[in-house]
Coordinates of N, CA and C in Angstrom, one line a residue:
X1 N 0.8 -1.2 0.0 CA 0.0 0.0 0.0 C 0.9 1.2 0.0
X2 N 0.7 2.0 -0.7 CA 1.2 3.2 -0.9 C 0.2 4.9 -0.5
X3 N 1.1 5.3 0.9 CA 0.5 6.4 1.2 C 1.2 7.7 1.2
X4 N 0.6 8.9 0.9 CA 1.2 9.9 1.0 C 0.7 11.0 1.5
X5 N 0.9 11.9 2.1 CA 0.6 12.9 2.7 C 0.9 14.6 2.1
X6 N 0.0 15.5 1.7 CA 0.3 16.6 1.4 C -0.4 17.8 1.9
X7 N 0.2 18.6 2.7 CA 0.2 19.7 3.3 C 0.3 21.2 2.7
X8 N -1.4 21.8 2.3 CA -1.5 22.6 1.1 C -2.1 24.0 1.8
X9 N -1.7 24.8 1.0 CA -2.8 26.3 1.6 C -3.4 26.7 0.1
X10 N -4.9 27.1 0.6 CA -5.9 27.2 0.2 C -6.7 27.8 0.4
X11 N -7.1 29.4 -0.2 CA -7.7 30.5 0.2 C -7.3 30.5 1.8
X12 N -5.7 31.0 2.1 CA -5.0 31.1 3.5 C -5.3 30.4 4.4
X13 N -6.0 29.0 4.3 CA -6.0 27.5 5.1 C -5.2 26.6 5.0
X14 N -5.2 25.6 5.9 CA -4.6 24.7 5.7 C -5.4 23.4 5.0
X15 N -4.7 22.5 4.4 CA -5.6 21.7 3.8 C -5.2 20.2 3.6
X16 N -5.1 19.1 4.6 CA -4.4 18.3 4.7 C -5.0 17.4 3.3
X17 N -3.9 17.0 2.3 CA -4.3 16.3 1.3 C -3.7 14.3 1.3
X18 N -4.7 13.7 1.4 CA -3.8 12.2 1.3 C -4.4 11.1 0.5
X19 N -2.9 11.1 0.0 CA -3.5 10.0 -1.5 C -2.7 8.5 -1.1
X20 N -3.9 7.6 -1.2 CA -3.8 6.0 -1.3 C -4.3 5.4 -2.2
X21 N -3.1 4.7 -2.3 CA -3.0 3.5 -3.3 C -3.9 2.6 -3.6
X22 N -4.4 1.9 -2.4 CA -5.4 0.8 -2.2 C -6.4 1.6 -1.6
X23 N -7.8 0.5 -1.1 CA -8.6 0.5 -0.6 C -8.7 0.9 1.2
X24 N -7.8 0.8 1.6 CA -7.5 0.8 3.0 C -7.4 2.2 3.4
X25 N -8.7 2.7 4.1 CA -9.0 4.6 4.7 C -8.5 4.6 6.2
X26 N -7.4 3.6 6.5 CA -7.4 4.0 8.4 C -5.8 5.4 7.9
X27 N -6.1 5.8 8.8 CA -5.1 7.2 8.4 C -5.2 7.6 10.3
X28 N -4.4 6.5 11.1 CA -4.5 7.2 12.4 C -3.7 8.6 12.7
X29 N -2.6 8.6 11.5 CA -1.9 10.4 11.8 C -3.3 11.6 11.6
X30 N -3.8 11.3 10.4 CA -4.2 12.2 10.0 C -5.5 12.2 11.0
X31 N -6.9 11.6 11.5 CA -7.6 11.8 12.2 C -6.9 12.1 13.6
X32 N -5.5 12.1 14.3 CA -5.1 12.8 15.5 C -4.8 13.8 15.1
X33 N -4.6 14.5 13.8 CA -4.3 16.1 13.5 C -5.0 16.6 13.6
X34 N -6.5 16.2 13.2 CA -7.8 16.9 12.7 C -8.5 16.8 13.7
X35 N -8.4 15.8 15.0 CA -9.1 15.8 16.0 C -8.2 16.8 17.2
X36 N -7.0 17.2 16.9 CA -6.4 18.5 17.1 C -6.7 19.7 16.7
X37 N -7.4 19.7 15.5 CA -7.5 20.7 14.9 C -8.5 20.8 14.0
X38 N -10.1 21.0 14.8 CA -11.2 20.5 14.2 C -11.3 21.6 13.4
X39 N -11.1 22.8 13.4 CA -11.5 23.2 12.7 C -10.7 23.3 11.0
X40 N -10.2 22.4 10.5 CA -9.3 22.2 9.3 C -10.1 21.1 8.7
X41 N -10.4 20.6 7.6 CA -10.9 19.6 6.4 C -9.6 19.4 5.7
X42 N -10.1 18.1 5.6 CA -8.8 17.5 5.0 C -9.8 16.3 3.6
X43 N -8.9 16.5 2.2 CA -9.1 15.0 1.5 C -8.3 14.4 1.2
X44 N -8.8 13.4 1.4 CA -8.4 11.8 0.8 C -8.3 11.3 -0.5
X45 N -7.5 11.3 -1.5 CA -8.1 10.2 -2.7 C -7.8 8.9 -2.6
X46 N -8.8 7.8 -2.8 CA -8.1 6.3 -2.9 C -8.9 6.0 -3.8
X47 N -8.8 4.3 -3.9 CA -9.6 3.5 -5.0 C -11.0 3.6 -4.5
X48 N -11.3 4.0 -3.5 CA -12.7 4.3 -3.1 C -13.6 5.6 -3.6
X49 N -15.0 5.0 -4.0 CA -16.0 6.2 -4.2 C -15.8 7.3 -3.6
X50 N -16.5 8.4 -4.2 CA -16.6 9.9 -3.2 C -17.9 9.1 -1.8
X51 N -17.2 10.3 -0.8 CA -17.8 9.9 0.2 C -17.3 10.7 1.1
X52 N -18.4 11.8 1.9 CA -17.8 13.2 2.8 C -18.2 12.3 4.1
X53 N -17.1 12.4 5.2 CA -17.3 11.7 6.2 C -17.1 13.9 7.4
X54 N -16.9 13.5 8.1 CA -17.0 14.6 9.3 C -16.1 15.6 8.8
X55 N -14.9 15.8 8.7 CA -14.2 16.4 7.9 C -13.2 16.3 6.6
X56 N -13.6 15.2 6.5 CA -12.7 14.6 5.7 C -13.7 14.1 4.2
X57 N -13.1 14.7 2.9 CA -13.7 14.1 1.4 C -12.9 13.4 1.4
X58 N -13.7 12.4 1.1 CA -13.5 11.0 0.4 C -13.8 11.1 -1.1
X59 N -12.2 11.5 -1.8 CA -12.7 11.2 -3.7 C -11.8 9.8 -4.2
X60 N -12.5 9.4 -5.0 CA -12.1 8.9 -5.8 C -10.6 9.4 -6.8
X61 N -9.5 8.7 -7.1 CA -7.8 8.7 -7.5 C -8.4 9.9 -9.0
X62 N -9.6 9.2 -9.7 CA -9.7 10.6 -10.8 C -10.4 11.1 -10.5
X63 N -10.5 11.9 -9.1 CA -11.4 12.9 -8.8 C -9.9 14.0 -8.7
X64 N -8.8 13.9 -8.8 CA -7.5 15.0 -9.4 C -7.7 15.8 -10.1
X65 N -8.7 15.1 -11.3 CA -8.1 15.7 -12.1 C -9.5 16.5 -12.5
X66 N -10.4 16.3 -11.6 CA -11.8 16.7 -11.5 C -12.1 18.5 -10.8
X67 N -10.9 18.4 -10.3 CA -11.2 19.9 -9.1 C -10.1 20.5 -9.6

């Protein structure tokens, strides 16, 4: 499995971005950042559907090239 993590600003926010390889959404860094710092949204792209959980977008790997 291949993960990566990208730390972006965006209209002067922060915007944690993380892309996987596989199917597998556990990301224990990134939910203790965001449960640090509720007020920040973060997405995810993996092999998985879109799907908005609490703060976090869930896109789909060609949702890149979508936004």
């Amino acid at each position: 499995m291949c993960l990566k993590v990208y730390l972006v600003q965006c209209n002067g926010a922060l915007l944690p971005i993380e892309v996987k390889g596989g199917t597998s959404i556990k990301a224990t860094s990134l939910h203790n950042y965001l449960m640090e710092h509720p007020d920040i949204s973060a997405i995810r792209y993996s092999m998985l559907p879109y799907r908005q959980q609490k703060n976090i977008t869930n896109m789909p790997l060609y949702g890149v090239f979508l936004q």
